[in-house]
Coordinates of C-alpha atoms in Angstrom, one line a residue:
Chain A
M1 CA -1.5 -38.3 -20.9
Y2 CA -2.5 -34.7 -21.6
D3 CA -3.1 -32.4 -18.6
L4 CA -5.7 -30.5 -20.6
S5 CA -7.3 -31.4 -23.9
C6 CA -10.1 -29.7 -25.8
A7 CA -11.9 -31.5 -28.5
S8 CA -13.8 -29.5 -31.2
I9 CA -14.9 -26.8 -28.8
T10 CA -17.5 -24.4 -30.2
K11 CA -19.1 -21.5 -28.4
K12 CA -21.9 -19.5 -29.9
F13 CA -23.4 -16.3 -28.4
G14 CA -26.7 -16.0 -30.3
M15 CA -25.7 -15.7 -33.9
F16 CA -22.1 -14.9 -33.1
T17 CA -19.6 -17.7 -33.1
A18 CA -16.9 -16.8 -30.6
V19 CA -14.9 -20.0 -30.7
S20 CA -15.2 -22.4 -33.6
D21 CA -14.1 -26.0 -33.6
V22 CA -11.0 -25.6 -31.5
S23 CA -9.0 -28.6 -30.5
L24 CA -5.8 -28.6 -28.4
D25 CA -3.8 -31.0 -26.3
I26 CA -1.4 -29.8 -23.7
P27 CA 1.2 -32.2 -22.4
S28 CA 2.0 -32.3 -18.7
G29 CA 4.3 -29.6 -17.4
S30 CA 4.5 -27.5 -20.5
F31 CA 4.0 -23.8 -21.0
F32 CA 1.3 -23.4 -23.7
S33 CA 0.2 -20.0 -25.0
I34 CA -2.8 -18.9 -27.0
L35 CA -1.8 -15.9 -29.0
G36 CA -4.3 -13.7 -30.9
P37 CA -5.6 -10.2 -31.4
S38 CA -8.3 -8.9 -29.0
G39 CA -11.7 -10.3 -29.8
C40 CA -10.4 -13.5 -31.4
G41 CA -12.1 -15.7 -28.8
K42 CA -9.1 -16.6 -26.6
T43 CA -10.7 -15.2 -23.4
T44 CA -13.9 -17.1 -24.1
L45 CA -11.9 -20.3 -24.6
M46 CA -10.2 -19.8 -21.3
R47 CA -13.4 -19.0 -19.5
M48 CA -14.8 -22.3 -20.8
I49 CA -11.8 -24.2 -19.5
A50 CA -12.3 -22.4 -16.1
G51 CA -16.0 -23.2 -16.2
F52 CA -17.4 -19.7 -16.3
E53 CA -18.9 -20.4 -19.8
S54 CA -20.1 -23.8 -21.1
P55 CA -19.3 -24.8 -24.6
T56 CA -22.1 -25.1 -27.2
S57 CA -20.5 -28.3 -28.4
G58 CA -17.2 -30.2 -27.8
D59 CA -15.5 -31.6 -24.8
I60 CA -12.9 -30.4 -22.3
R61 CA -10.9 -33.0 -20.4
I62 CA -8.5 -32.4 -17.5
K63 CA -6.2 -35.3 -16.9
G64 CA -8.4 -37.4 -19.2
Q65 CA -11.6 -36.6 -17.2
S66 CA -14.4 -34.6 -18.9
V67 CA -15.1 -31.5 -16.9
V68 CA -17.9 -30.0 -19.1
N69 CA -20.5 -30.7 -16.4
V70 CA -18.2 -29.9 -13.4
A71 CA -18.9 -26.6 -11.6
P72 CA -16.1 -24.0 -11.8
N73 CA -15.4 -24.3 -8.1
K74 CA -14.8 -28.1 -8.4
R75 CA -12.3 -28.0 -11.3
A76 CA -8.6 -28.5 -10.6
V77 CA -7.9 -25.5 -12.9
K78 CA -6.9 -22.3 -11.3
M79 CA -6.9 -18.9 -13.0
V80 CA -4.8 -15.8 -12.7
F81 CA -7.1 -13.0 -13.8
Q82 CA -6.2 -10.1 -16.1
H83 CA -6.4 -7.6 -13.2
L84 CA -5.4 -10.3 -10.8
A85 CA -8.6 -10.1 -8.7
L86 CA -6.8 -10.2 -5.4
F87 CA -9.3 -9.7 -2.6
P88 CA -8.8 -6.2 -1.3
M89 CA -10.4 -6.8 2.0
M90 CA -8.0 -9.6 2.9
N91 CA -4.3 -9.4 3.6
V92 CA -1.8 -11.5 1.6
G93 CA -1.9 -14.5 3.9
E94 CA -5.7 -14.6 3.9
N95 CA -5.8 -14.3 0.1
I96 CA -3.6 -17.3 -0.2
A97 CA -5.4 -19.2 2.6
Y98 CA -8.8 -18.6 1.0
G99 CA -8.5 -21.5 -1.4
L100 CA -7.1 -23.8 1.2
R101 CA -10.0 -23.0 3.6
C102 CA -12.5 -23.5 0.8
R103 CA -11.0 -26.9 0.2
G104 CA -11.3 -27.8 3.9
D105 CA -7.6 -28.2 4.7
A106 CA -6.8 -28.7 8.4
K107 CA -6.5 -25.4 10.1
A108 CA -3.1 -26.2 11.6
D109 CA -1.6 -26.9 8.1
I110 CA -2.7 -23.7 6.4
P111 CA -0.1 -21.2 7.8
R112 CA 2.7 -23.6 6.9
K113 CA 1.4 -24.1 3.4
V114 CA 1.0 -20.4 2.9
A115 CA 4.5 -19.7 4.2
R116 CA 6.0 -22.3 1.9
V117 CA 4.3 -21.1 -1.3
L118 CA 5.3 -17.5 -0.5
E119 CA 8.9 -18.7 -0.1
R120 CA 8.6 -20.4 -3.5
V121 CA 7.5 -17.2 -5.3
G122 CA 10.3 -15.4 -3.6
L123 CA 8.3 -13.3 -1.1
P124 CA 8.7 -14.9 2.3
G125 CA 7.2 -13.3 5.3
V126 CA 4.7 -11.0 3.6
E127 CA 1.6 -12.7 5.0
N128 CA 0.4 -9.7 7.0
K129 CA 0.8 -7.1 4.4
Q130 CA -2.2 -5.5 2.8
I131 CA -2.7 -6.0 -1.0
S132 CA -2.4 -2.2 -1.5
Q133 CA 1.1 -2.2 0.0
L134 CA 2.4 -4.5 -2.7
S135 CA 4.1 -3.4 -6.0
G136 CA 2.8 -4.6 -9.3
G137 CA 5.3 -7.4 -9.7
Q138 CA 4.6 -8.6 -6.1
K139 CA 0.8 -8.6 -6.7
Q140 CA 1.5 -10.8 -9.7
R141 CA 3.5 -13.3 -7.7
I142 CA 0.8 -13.3 -4.9
A143 CA -1.9 -14.0 -7.5
I144 CA 0.2 -17.0 -8.8
A145 CA 0.9 -18.2 -5.3
R146 CA -2.8 -18.0 -4.4
C147 CA -3.5 -20.5 -7.2
M148 CA -0.3 -22.6 -6.9
V149 CA -0.9 -23.3 -3.2
L150 CA -3.8 -25.5 -4.3
E151 CA -1.6 -27.6 -6.6
P152 CA -3.8 -27.3 -9.7
D153 CA -3.5 -29.6 -12.7
V154 CA -3.5 -26.5 -15.0
L155 CA -2.9 -22.9 -14.3
L156 CA -4.7 -20.4 -16.6
L157 CA -3.2 -17.0 -17.0
D158 CA -5.3 -14.3 -18.7
E159 CA -2.9 -11.6 -20.0
P160 CA -1.7 -11.0 -16.4
L161 CA 1.2 -8.8 -17.6
G162 CA -1.0 -6.4 -19.5
A163 CA -1.2 -3.9 -16.6
L164 CA 2.5 -3.7 -15.9
D165 CA 4.9 -1.2 -17.3
L166 CA 7.3 -2.3 -20.0
K167 CA 10.4 -2.8 -17.9
L168 CA 8.6 -4.9 -15.3
R169 CA 6.8 -6.8 -18.0
E170 CA 10.1 -7.9 -19.6
H171 CA 11.3 -9.0 -16.1
M172 CA 8.1 -10.8 -15.3
K173 CA 8.3 -12.8 -18.6
I174 CA 11.5 -14.4 -17.5
E175 CA 10.2 -14.8 -13.9
L176 CA 7.0 -16.5 -15.0
K177 CA 8.9 -19.0 -17.1
Q178 CA 11.1 -19.7 -14.1
L179 CA 8.1 -20.2 -11.8
Q180 CA 6.6 -22.6 -14.3
H181 CA 9.8 -24.6 -14.3
Q182 CA 9.9 -24.6 -10.5
F183 CA 6.3 -25.7 -10.0
E184 CA 6.4 -28.1 -12.9
T185 CA 2.7 -27.3 -13.5
T186 CA 1.1 -26.9 -16.9
F187 CA 0.5 -23.2 -17.7
L188 CA -2.0 -22.1 -20.2
Y189 CA -1.2 -18.5 -21.0
I190 CA -3.3 -16.1 -23.0
T191 CA -1.9 -13.0 -24.6
H192 CA -2.1 -10.7 -27.6
D193 CA 1.6 -9.8 -27.2
Q194 CA 3.6 -12.0 -29.5
S195 CA 6.9 -11.4 -27.7
E196 CA 5.4 -12.7 -24.4
A197 CA 4.1 -15.8 -26.2
L198 CA 7.4 -16.5 -28.1
V199 CA 9.7 -15.9 -25.1
M200 CA 7.9 -18.0 -22.5
S201 CA 6.1 -20.8 -24.3
D202 CA 7.0 -24.4 -25.2
A203 CA 4.1 -24.3 -27.7
V204 CA 1.9 -21.5 -29.1
A205 CA -1.5 -21.7 -30.7
V206 CA -2.2 -18.7 -32.9
M207 CA -5.9 -17.8 -32.8
N208 CA -7.8 -15.7 -35.2
A209 CA -11.6 -15.1 -35.5
G210 CA -12.4 -18.0 -33.2
R211 CA -10.2 -20.6 -34.9
F212 CA -6.6 -21.9 -34.4
E213 CA -4.5 -20.9 -37.4
Q214 CA -1.5 -22.8 -36.3
I215 CA -0.1 -24.7 -33.3
G216 CA 3.6 -25.1 -33.0
S217 CA 6.8 -24.2 -31.2
P218 CA 7.7 -20.5 -31.2
R219 CA 10.4 -21.2 -33.7
E220 CA 8.0 -23.0 -36.1
L221 CA 5.6 -20.2 -36.0
Y222 CA 8.3 -17.7 -36.7
D223 CA 10.2 -19.6 -39.3
A224 CA 7.4 -21.6 -40.9
P225 CA 4.1 -19.8 -40.6
V226 CA 1.3 -21.6 -42.4
S227 CA -0.9 -18.6 -43.2
G228 CA -0.7 -15.0 -44.0
F229 CA -2.3 -14.2 -40.6
V230 CA 0.4 -16.1 -38.7
A231 CA 3.2 -14.6 -40.8
G232 CA 1.9 -11.1 -40.2
F233 CA 1.0 -11.5 -36.5
V234 CA 4.0 -13.4 -35.2
G235 CA 7.2 -11.3 -35.3
D236 CA 7.7 -8.3 -37.5
S237 CA 7.1 -8.5 -41.2
N238 CA 7.0 -6.3 -44.2
C239 CA 4.0 -7.1 -46.3
L240 CA 3.8 -6.4 -50.0
H241 CA 0.5 -6.8 -51.9
G242 CA 0.4 -8.2 -55.4
K243 CA -0.8 -10.8 -57.8
L244 CA 0.7 -14.2 -58.4
V245 CA 1.7 -14.4 -62.1
E246 CA 3.7 -17.6 -62.3
V247 CA 4.4 -20.6 -60.1
R248 CA 7.3 -23.0 -60.8
G249 CA 7.2 -25.6 -58.1
Q250 CA 7.5 -23.7 -54.9
E251 CA 9.1 -20.7 -56.4
A252 CA 6.8 -18.0 -57.7
V253 CA 6.7 -14.6 -59.3
V254 CA 4.5 -11.9 -57.9
E255 CA 3.5 -8.8 -59.7
L256 CA 3.3 -6.1 -57.1
D257 CA 0.3 -3.7 -57.0
G258 CA 1.7 -0.6 -58.6
G259 CA 4.3 -2.3 -60.8
G260 CA 7.5 -4.4 -60.4
T261 CA 7.9 -8.1 -59.8
V262 CA 9.4 -10.0 -56.9
L263 CA 10.4 -13.6 -56.4
G264 CA 9.4 -15.7 -53.5
H265 CA 8.1 -19.0 -52.3
V266 CA 4.5 -20.0 -52.1
F267 CA 3.5 -21.7 -48.8
D268 CA -0.2 -22.3 -49.3
A269 CA -2.4 -23.4 -52.1
S270 CA -2.4 -20.1 -54.0
R271 CA -2.3 -20.4 -57.8
A272 CA -1.4 -18.1 -60.7
G273 CA -3.8 -15.2 -60.9
D274 CA -4.6 -15.2 -57.1
A275 CA -4.2 -12.0 -55.0
V276 CA -1.4 -12.6 -52.6
E277 CA 0.7 -11.0 -49.9
V278 CA 4.5 -11.3 -49.8
F279 CA 6.0 -11.3 -46.3
L280 CA 9.6 -10.3 -45.7
R281 CA 11.1 -10.4 -42.3
P282 CA 13.3 -7.3 -41.5
E283 CA 16.3 -9.6 -40.9
A284 CA 15.8 -11.4 -44.2
L285 CA 16.5 -8.2 -46.1
A286 CA 19.9 -7.0 -46.9
I287 CA 21.1 -3.8 -48.5
G288 CA 22.8 -4.4 -51.8
S289 CA 21.4 -5.5 -55.1
G290 CA 20.7 -9.1 -56.0
S291 CA 19.4 -10.4 -59.3
D292 CA 16.5 -8.8 -61.1
S293 CA 13.4 -10.2 -59.4
I294 CA 14.8 -10.2 -55.9
R295 CA 15.3 -6.5 -55.5
L296 CA 13.4 -3.5 -54.4
D297 CA 14.7 0.0 -55.0
G298 CA 14.1 2.8 -52.7
T299 CA 15.6 5.6 -50.6
V300 CA 16.5 5.6 -47.0
D301 CA 13.8 7.4 -45.1
S302 CA 15.2 7.2 -41.6
L303 CA 17.5 5.3 -39.3
L304 CA 15.8 4.0 -36.2
F305 CA 18.3 3.4 -33.5
N306 CA 17.3 0.9 -30.8
G307 CA 20.4 -0.9 -29.8
A308 CA 20.3 -4.5 -31.1
S309 CA 16.9 -4.0 -32.6
S310 CA 17.9 -1.0 -34.7
R311 CA 16.1 -0.6 -38.0
I312 CA 16.6 1.1 -41.3
L313 CA 13.4 2.5 -42.8
V314 CA 13.4 2.5 -46.6
R315 CA 10.7 4.1 -48.8
T316 CA 10.2 2.1 -52.0
E317 CA 9.5 3.7 -55.3
R318 CA 5.8 3.1 -54.7
G319 CA 5.9 4.9 -51.4
Q320 CA 5.7 1.9 -49.1
L321 CA 7.9 1.9 -46.0
I322 CA 10.0 -1.2 -45.5
E323 CA 11.9 -2.1 -42.3
I324 CA 15.3 -3.6 -42.5
A325 CA 17.0 -5.0 -39.5
D326 CA 20.4 -3.5 -38.7
P327 CA 21.4 -5.3 -35.5
L328 CA 24.8 -3.8 -35.2
A329 CA 23.6 -0.3 -36.1
A330 CA 26.7 -0.4 -38.2
S331 CA 25.2 0.4 -41.6
T332 CA 27.0 3.1 -43.6
V333 CA 23.9 4.4 -45.4
S334 CA 22.4 7.7 -44.4
Q335 CA 19.1 9.4 -44.9
G336 CA 18.2 10.1 -48.5
D337 CA 20.6 7.5 -50.0
A338 CA 19.3 5.4 -52.9
V339 CA 19.5 1.8 -52.0
A340 CA 18.6 -1.6 -53.4
L341 CA 17.2 -4.4 -51.1
S342 CA 17.7 -8.1 -51.8
W343 CA 16.7 -11.4 -50.1
R344 CA 16.9 -15.1 -50.6
P345 CA 13.7 -16.2 -52.5
E346 CA 12.8 -18.8 -49.9
R347 CA 12.6 -16.1 -47.2
A348 CA 9.9 -14.2 -49.1
R349 CA 6.8 -16.0 -48.1
I350 CA 3.8 -15.8 -50.3
F351 CA 0.3 -16.4 -48.9
A352 CA -3.2 -15.8 -50.2
R353 CA -4.4 -12.3 -49.4
R354 CA -6.3 -12.0 -46.1
H355 CA -9.8 -10.5 -46.3
A356 CA -9.3 -7.4 -44.3
Chain B
M1 CA 1.6 34.1 -1.6
T2 CA -1.5 35.3 -3.5
G3 CA -2.1 31.7 -4.7
R4 CA -2.2 30.5 -1.1
D5 CA -4.5 33.4 -0.1
A6 CA -6.8 32.6 -3.0
G7 CA -6.8 28.9 -1.9
R8 CA -7.6 29.9 1.7
L9 CA -10.4 32.3 0.4
S10 CA -12.0 29.5 -1.7
L11 CA -11.8 27.1 1.3
I12 CA -13.5 29.7 3.5
L13 CA -16.2 30.3 0.9
L14 CA -16.8 26.6 0.4
M15 CA -16.9 25.9 4.1
T16 CA -19.1 28.8 5.1
P17 CA -22.5 27.3 4.0
F18 CA -21.5 24.0 5.7
A19 CA -20.4 25.7 8.9
L20 CA -23.5 27.8 9.0
W21 CA -25.7 24.8 8.4
I22 CA -24.0 22.8 11.1
G23 CA -23.7 25.7 13.5
L24 CA -27.1 27.3 13.1
L25 CA -29.3 24.3 12.4
I26 CA -27.6 21.5 14.3
L27 CA -25.2 22.7 17.0
L28 CA -27.1 25.8 18.2
P29 CA -30.5 24.1 18.6
Q30 CA -28.9 21.1 20.3
I31 CA -27.1 23.4 22.8
G32 CA -30.4 25.1 23.3
I33 CA -32.3 21.9 23.8
G34 CA -29.5 20.7 26.2
Y35 CA -29.8 24.0 28.1
V36 CA -33.6 23.8 28.4
S37 CA -33.5 20.2 29.4
L38 CA -31.4 21.1 32.5
R39 CA -33.9 23.8 33.6
E40 CA -36.8 23.3 35.9
K41 CA -39.7 25.7 36.3
V42 CA -40.4 26.4 39.9
G43 CA -42.6 29.5 39.6
F44 CA -43.4 32.3 37.2
N45 CA -40.2 33.1 35.4
Q46 CA -38.3 31.3 38.1
Y47 CA -36.1 28.4 37.1
E48 CA -33.8 26.1 38.9
Y49 CA -31.0 24.1 37.2
G50 CA -30.3 20.4 37.7
F51 CA -31.1 16.9 36.5
A52 CA -34.6 16.8 37.8
N53 CA -36.1 16.3 34.3
Y54 CA -33.8 13.3 33.7
A55 CA -34.7 11.9 37.1
A56 CA -38.4 12.2 36.1
F57 CA -37.8 10.3 32.9
F58 CA -36.0 7.4 34.6
G59 CA -38.7 7.4 37.3
E60 CA -41.5 6.8 34.9
P61 CA -41.5 3.4 33.3
I62 CA -43.7 4.4 30.4
Y63 CA -41.1 6.8 29.1
R64 CA -38.3 4.3 29.4
N65 CA -40.2 1.6 27.8
T66 CA -41.3 3.8 24.9
L67 CA -37.7 4.7 24.2
L68 CA -36.6 1.0 24.4
R69 CA -39.5 -0.1 22.2
T70 CA -38.7 2.6 19.7
A71 CA -35.1 1.4 19.6
W72 CA -36.0 -2.2 19.2
I73 CA -38.5 -1.7 16.4
S74 CA -36.0 0.6 14.7
I75 CA -33.4 -2.1 14.9
L76 CA -35.9 -4.6 13.5
V77 CA -36.7 -2.2 10.7
T78 CA -33.0 -1.8 9.9
I79 CA -32.4 -5.6 9.8
L80 CA -35.5 -6.2 7.6
A81 CA -34.4 -3.3 5.3
L82 CA -31.0 -4.9 5.0
I83 CA -32.4 -8.3 4.3
I84 CA -34.8 -7.1 1.7
G85 CA -32.6 -4.4 0.3
F86 CA -29.5 -6.4 -0.2
P87 CA -30.8 -8.7 -3.0
V88 CA -32.5 -5.7 -4.7
A89 CA -29.2 -3.8 -4.6
Y90 CA -27.2 -6.8 -5.7
Y91 CA -29.6 -7.3 -8.6
I92 CA -29.4 -3.7 -9.7
A93 CA -25.6 -3.5 -9.4
K94 CA -24.5 -6.9 -10.6
V95 CA -27.2 -8.9 -12.3
A96 CA -29.2 -6.3 -14.3
R97 CA -27.9 -5.3 -17.7
Q98 CA -26.4 -1.8 -18.1
R99 CA -29.5 -0.4 -19.7
S100 CA -32.2 -1.7 -17.3
R101 CA -30.0 -0.7 -14.4
A102 CA -30.8 2.9 -14.6
A103 CA -34.5 2.2 -15.1
L104 CA -34.6 -0.1 -12.0
F105 CA -32.8 2.5 -9.9
L106 CA -35.3 5.1 -11.0
M107 CA -38.1 2.9 -10.1
C108 CA -36.7 2.7 -6.6
L109 CA -36.5 6.5 -6.5
I110 CA -40.1 7.2 -7.7
P111 CA -41.7 6.7 -4.3
L112 CA -39.6 9.6 -3.0
W113 CA -41.4 12.0 -5.4
V114 CA -44.5 11.6 -3.3
S115 CA -44.4 13.0 0.2
D116 CA -44.3 10.8 3.3
L117 CA -47.7 11.9 4.3
V118 CA -49.3 10.9 1.1
R119 CA -47.5 7.5 1.1
A120 CA -48.7 6.9 4.7
Y121 CA -52.3 7.7 3.6
G122 CA -51.8 5.2 0.7
W123 CA -51.2 2.5 3.3
I124 CA -54.3 3.7 5.2
V125 CA -56.4 3.4 2.1
L126 CA -55.2 -0.1 1.6
L127 CA -55.3 -1.4 5.2
R128 CA -58.1 0.2 7.1
E129 CA -61.3 -1.7 8.0
T130 CA -63.2 -0.2 5.0
G131 CA -60.0 -0.2 2.9
V132 CA -59.2 -1.9 -0.4
I133 CA -57.7 -5.2 1.0
S134 CA -60.4 -5.7 3.6
T135 CA -63.3 -5.2 1.3
T136 CA -61.8 -7.2 -1.4
L137 CA -61.3 -10.2 0.9
V138 CA -64.8 -9.9 2.2
S139 CA -66.3 -9.8 -1.4
L140 CA -64.2 -12.8 -2.3
G141 CA -65.6 -14.6 0.6
V142 CA -62.2 -15.2 2.2
I143 CA -63.2 -13.5 5.4
A144 CA -66.7 -12.9 6.8
Q145 CA -66.2 -9.6 8.6
P146 CA -64.1 -6.6 7.6
V147 CA -60.7 -6.6 9.4
E148 CA -58.8 -3.7 10.8
M149 CA -55.3 -4.0 9.6
L150 CA -54.0 -0.6 10.8
Y151 CA -52.8 0.3 14.3
N152 CA -50.6 -2.7 15.1
D153 CA -46.9 -3.2 15.3
I154 CA -46.7 -5.2 12.1
T155 CA -48.2 -2.4 10.1
V156 CA -45.8 0.1 11.7
V157 CA -42.8 -2.0 10.9
M158 CA -44.0 -2.6 7.3
G159 CA -44.6 1.1 6.8
L160 CA -41.2 2.0 8.2
V161 CA -39.3 -0.5 6.1
Y162 CA -41.1 0.8 3.1
T163 CA -40.2 4.4 4.0
V164 CA -36.5 3.8 4.7
I165 CA -35.5 0.9 2.4
L166 CA -34.3 3.3 -0.3
F167 CA -31.7 4.7 2.0
M168 CA -30.4 1.2 2.4
I169 CA -30.4 0.3 -1.3
V170 CA -28.6 3.4 -2.5
P171 CA -25.4 3.0 -0.6
L172 CA -25.4 -0.7 -1.2
V173 CA -25.8 -0.3 -4.9
S174 CA -22.9 2.2 -5.1
T175 CA -20.5 0.0 -3.2
L176 CA -21.5 -3.2 -5.0
Q177 CA -21.1 -1.4 -8.4
G178 CA -17.5 -0.8 -7.6
M179 CA -16.9 -4.5 -7.2
D180 CA -15.0 -6.2 -10.1
D181 CA -16.9 -9.3 -11.3
A182 CA -13.5 -11.0 -11.5
L183 CA -13.4 -11.0 -7.7
L184 CA -16.5 -13.3 -7.7
E185 CA -15.1 -15.5 -10.4
A186 CA -11.8 -15.7 -8.5
G187 CA -13.8 -16.7 -5.5
Y188 CA -15.4 -19.6 -7.3
N189 CA -12.3 -20.5 -9.2
L190 CA -10.4 -21.0 -6.0
G191 CA -13.0 -23.4 -4.8
G192 CA -15.5 -21.3 -3.0
S193 CA -19.2 -22.3 -2.9
R194 CA -21.9 -19.7 -3.6
F195 CA -22.3 -19.2 0.1
T196 CA -18.5 -18.9 0.8
V197 CA -18.2 -16.3 -2.0
F198 CA -21.1 -14.4 -0.6
R199 CA -19.9 -14.5 3.0
R200 CA -16.2 -14.0 2.4
I201 CA -16.1 -11.8 -0.7
V202 CA -19.4 -10.0 -1.4
V203 CA -20.3 -9.1 2.2
P204 CA -16.9 -7.8 3.2
Y205 CA -16.7 -5.8 0.0
A206 CA -20.1 -4.3 0.6
M207 CA -19.4 -3.6 4.3
P208 CA -19.0 0.2 3.9
G209 CA -22.4 0.3 2.2
I210 CA -23.9 -2.0 4.8
V211 CA -22.6 0.1 7.7
S212 CA -23.7 3.5 6.2
G213 CA -27.0 2.1 5.0
C214 CA -27.8 0.6 8.5
I215 CA -26.8 3.8 10.3
I216 CA -29.0 6.0 8.0
T217 CA -32.0 3.7 8.1
F218 CA -31.8 3.2 11.9
M219 CA -31.6 6.9 12.5
L220 CA -34.4 7.7 10.1
A221 CA -36.6 5.0 11.6
A222 CA -36.0 6.0 15.2
G223 CA -36.5 9.7 14.4
S224 CA -39.6 9.2 12.2
Y225 CA -42.9 10.7 13.3
L226 CA -45.5 10.5 10.6
T227 CA -45.4 6.8 9.7
P228 CA -45.7 5.4 13.3
I229 CA -48.4 7.9 14.2
L230 CA -50.5 7.4 11.1
L231 CA -50.2 3.7 10.8
G232 CA -49.8 2.8 14.5
G233 CA -52.3 5.3 15.9
K234 CA -52.5 5.5 19.7
N235 CA -50.9 2.0 20.0
S236 CA -47.6 3.0 18.3
S237 CA -46.0 4.4 21.5
W238 CA -43.3 5.9 19.4
F239 CA -40.8 8.1 21.3
T240 CA -41.0 11.0 19.0
E241 CA -44.7 11.1 19.8
Q242 CA -43.8 11.6 23.5
I243 CA -41.6 14.5 22.5
Y244 CA -44.3 16.0 20.5
N245 CA -46.8 15.6 23.4
Q246 CA -44.4 17.3 25.9
F247 CA -43.7 20.2 23.6
I248 CA -47.1 20.8 22.0
T249 CA -49.8 19.2 24.1
R250 CA -48.4 19.8 27.6
Y251 CA -46.4 22.8 26.8
N252 CA -43.7 21.3 28.9
W253 CA -40.6 22.3 27.0
E254 CA -38.2 21.2 29.7
A255 CA -39.4 17.6 29.6
G256 CA -39.6 17.6 25.8
A257 CA -36.0 18.9 25.6
T258 CA -34.9 16.2 28.0
F259 CA -36.5 13.5 25.8
G260 CA -34.9 15.0 22.7
V261 CA -31.4 14.8 24.3
L262 CA -32.1 11.3 25.5
L263 CA -33.3 10.1 22.1
L264 CA -30.1 11.5 20.5
G265 CA -27.9 10.0 23.2
F266 CA -29.6 6.6 23.1
T267 CA -29.7 6.2 19.3
S268 CA -26.0 7.3 19.1
F269 CA -25.3 4.7 21.8
V270 CA -27.1 2.0 19.7
V271 CA -25.2 2.9 16.6
W272 CA -21.9 2.8 18.6
A273 CA -22.8 -0.6 20.2
G274 CA -23.8 -1.9 16.7
L275 CA -20.5 -1.0 15.3
R276 CA -18.6 -2.5 18.2
L277 CA -20.6 -5.7 18.0
T278 CA -20.0 -6.2 14.3
G279 CA -16.4 -5.2 14.6
Q280 CA -16.8 -2.2 12.3
S281 CA -15.9 1.5 12.8
L282 CA -17.3 4.6 11.3
A283 CA -14.1 4.8 9.2
T284 CA -15.1 1.7 7.2
T285 CA -18.0 3.7 5.7
V286 CA -15.4 5.8 3.9
A287 CA -12.2 3.8 3.8
K288 CA -12.2 1.9 0.5
E289 CA -9.4 0.8 -1.7

C-alpha cells in the first residue's frame, strides 16, 4: 500500500502546461523528495496534492483513496510552507492547537497533545512564547509540530529550509531526517537544492519542465543518471560539448567542439553524428596522463581550498574550466603547471545535448 | 558632538510644524473651549465660574437625548461601514489581480474629489419628493404619489455610511495587503473551514485595521455636520447641530463650549468602552509583526 500515489497528473494553466503526465508512488514511512529547478512545476504538483489546485487530468490517491474531489481542509495531508506561515497573532501553543480545535478534539486533551508534540520536536514548554520570540530553527520545528500533531498520512514540505542561513540549513537537514524517522510518517519534500535532496531522501524524483526525468535512490541518481539533465543537475559535473563520431557497443568517441577527441560511455539512444554532452564528475578525474583518448591537457588555473571538498581548477587548451576533486588538498601541483587529466571511460557519461 | 547637535536640530525642525499644529489648532482651542464652558454670564462683562452650564445640560432631557442619539447612530454607522467595507477591502487586497487593484482603489477615492456638500446635494437630488427616484417610480406606476425619502433616520445613516466608508476601507486594505496568502492556505490545510479561517486568521490579522478604521469612522460620523443636517433636516437632532445653534443662533458661547467639551468627552468614552469591550487597545492599531 502506498501512502501517496499520483497517476498521470497533468496541470495546465491556459496554454501553459505546468505539470505533464507525472506519476509517483510513495511507500509508507519514506522520505521522498522532488528535486528540480525553480519553475519546473514541483510547487504546482505539491499544491495539487494539498488540494489548493485541482489537476486538469489524472488521479491523486492517499492511502488508496482518491482525493481529487476532497476539499483541502478534509485531506489527511499537512503542509509545511516555504515561509512556514505560522500564525503571528497566536502564540506557539495556539498555533499547534489550531488544527486540533478545527478537528474538534476534546478541549481537555488539547494541552496534553500540544505538550507531547513539542517534546517530540525537542522544544518542551514553549507553549506561551510568541512566534516572534523564536529562532529560525525553532520556527521550523514548530511548523512541523503544528502539522504532526494531527498525525497526517503524508507531510508535505515546500522548501522549508530556503530561508535559513547555511550553517543552520546543514543542521536542519540532519534534524529533519531524524524527525521523519521518529514520527515514521511519509515526508514529501520539495527542493531545488540537490544536496538537501540527496542527504535526506530515501528516493528522489528529478523534475524538469513539468516532467519527471528520473526517480531513484540518491545513489542511483548520482551514479547512474538517465539523462543529461539529471547528470548535470544532481551533483557537480564538468560538461564538455561535442559530436558523437563512433559508437562501439557502449563505448563511444566524441569529437569535442573546438578539436580533440575523448572516450566515454553512451547512456542514452544517441547515435554517431548526434550532438552530445560529456559529463565528468570532479572525483572521476585524476591528474596524470592516461591513453590517447582519455586525456585532456591544460594548465592549473587555481587551487580552491575548501577542506574535504577542495578543488583544482584546470583551464583546458580550449579555454574551458574543469573542476577536479582534491579531497585531501594534498596535490603537489601549483598554479600555472601544465597537467594532463585522465579518467576511466565508463565514468565519462555521454548524453544527447539538451536544448538550452 | 556636532553630529548629535545636528540630529537634535533636525528633530526640532521636524517636530516644530507638528507641535505648532497640535498646540495652536488642537490644544489651545480646546483649553479655550474648556475655559469658556466653565464661565457663566451674570451681567454685562460680569462672569462667574462653575459647573452651571454642565448642570443645565444634564437638566434638559433634549440635550442628553440628542447626544445619546448621535452616539447610537454613529455606532450603527460604524458597524455598517465595517460590514460593508470589509468585503470590499478584502476583495481589493486579496482577490483582485495586481493590475485591477490600483483601479479599484482609485474608484473608492474618486468620491473624495467632490466636496461633502456637493455629495449631500447629490443625495437630495435623488431622494427628494420631486427627485429622480420618486418621479421614476411614479412614472413606472410602482407608486401612485411622489414619496419624500429625505429627512428620516435611514437616509441620515445611509448618507453617513457613504461619507465615511472610505476611511474604513483604506486602513483595512493596507493591513490585509500585508497578509501572506500562505496563512490562509495553512489555515485550510490544518483543517479549518472557511468560517474558521475567517474568524481565527483573517479577522485577528486585520484587527489593527479594524480598530483604527472603526475609531476614525465613529469620530467622523459623530462630529459630522453637513450630512445629517442636509439629509435629516429638522428631524436629524444631531448633536453638532445643537452646538451650532448655541454658538451662532443663540449666541450662547458658554453653552456651546460646554456641549463641545461634552461631545469630545463622550465620544472618547465610547471609543474607550468599545476597545475595552472587544479586548483591544490603542496599541493594537500600530503594533504589528
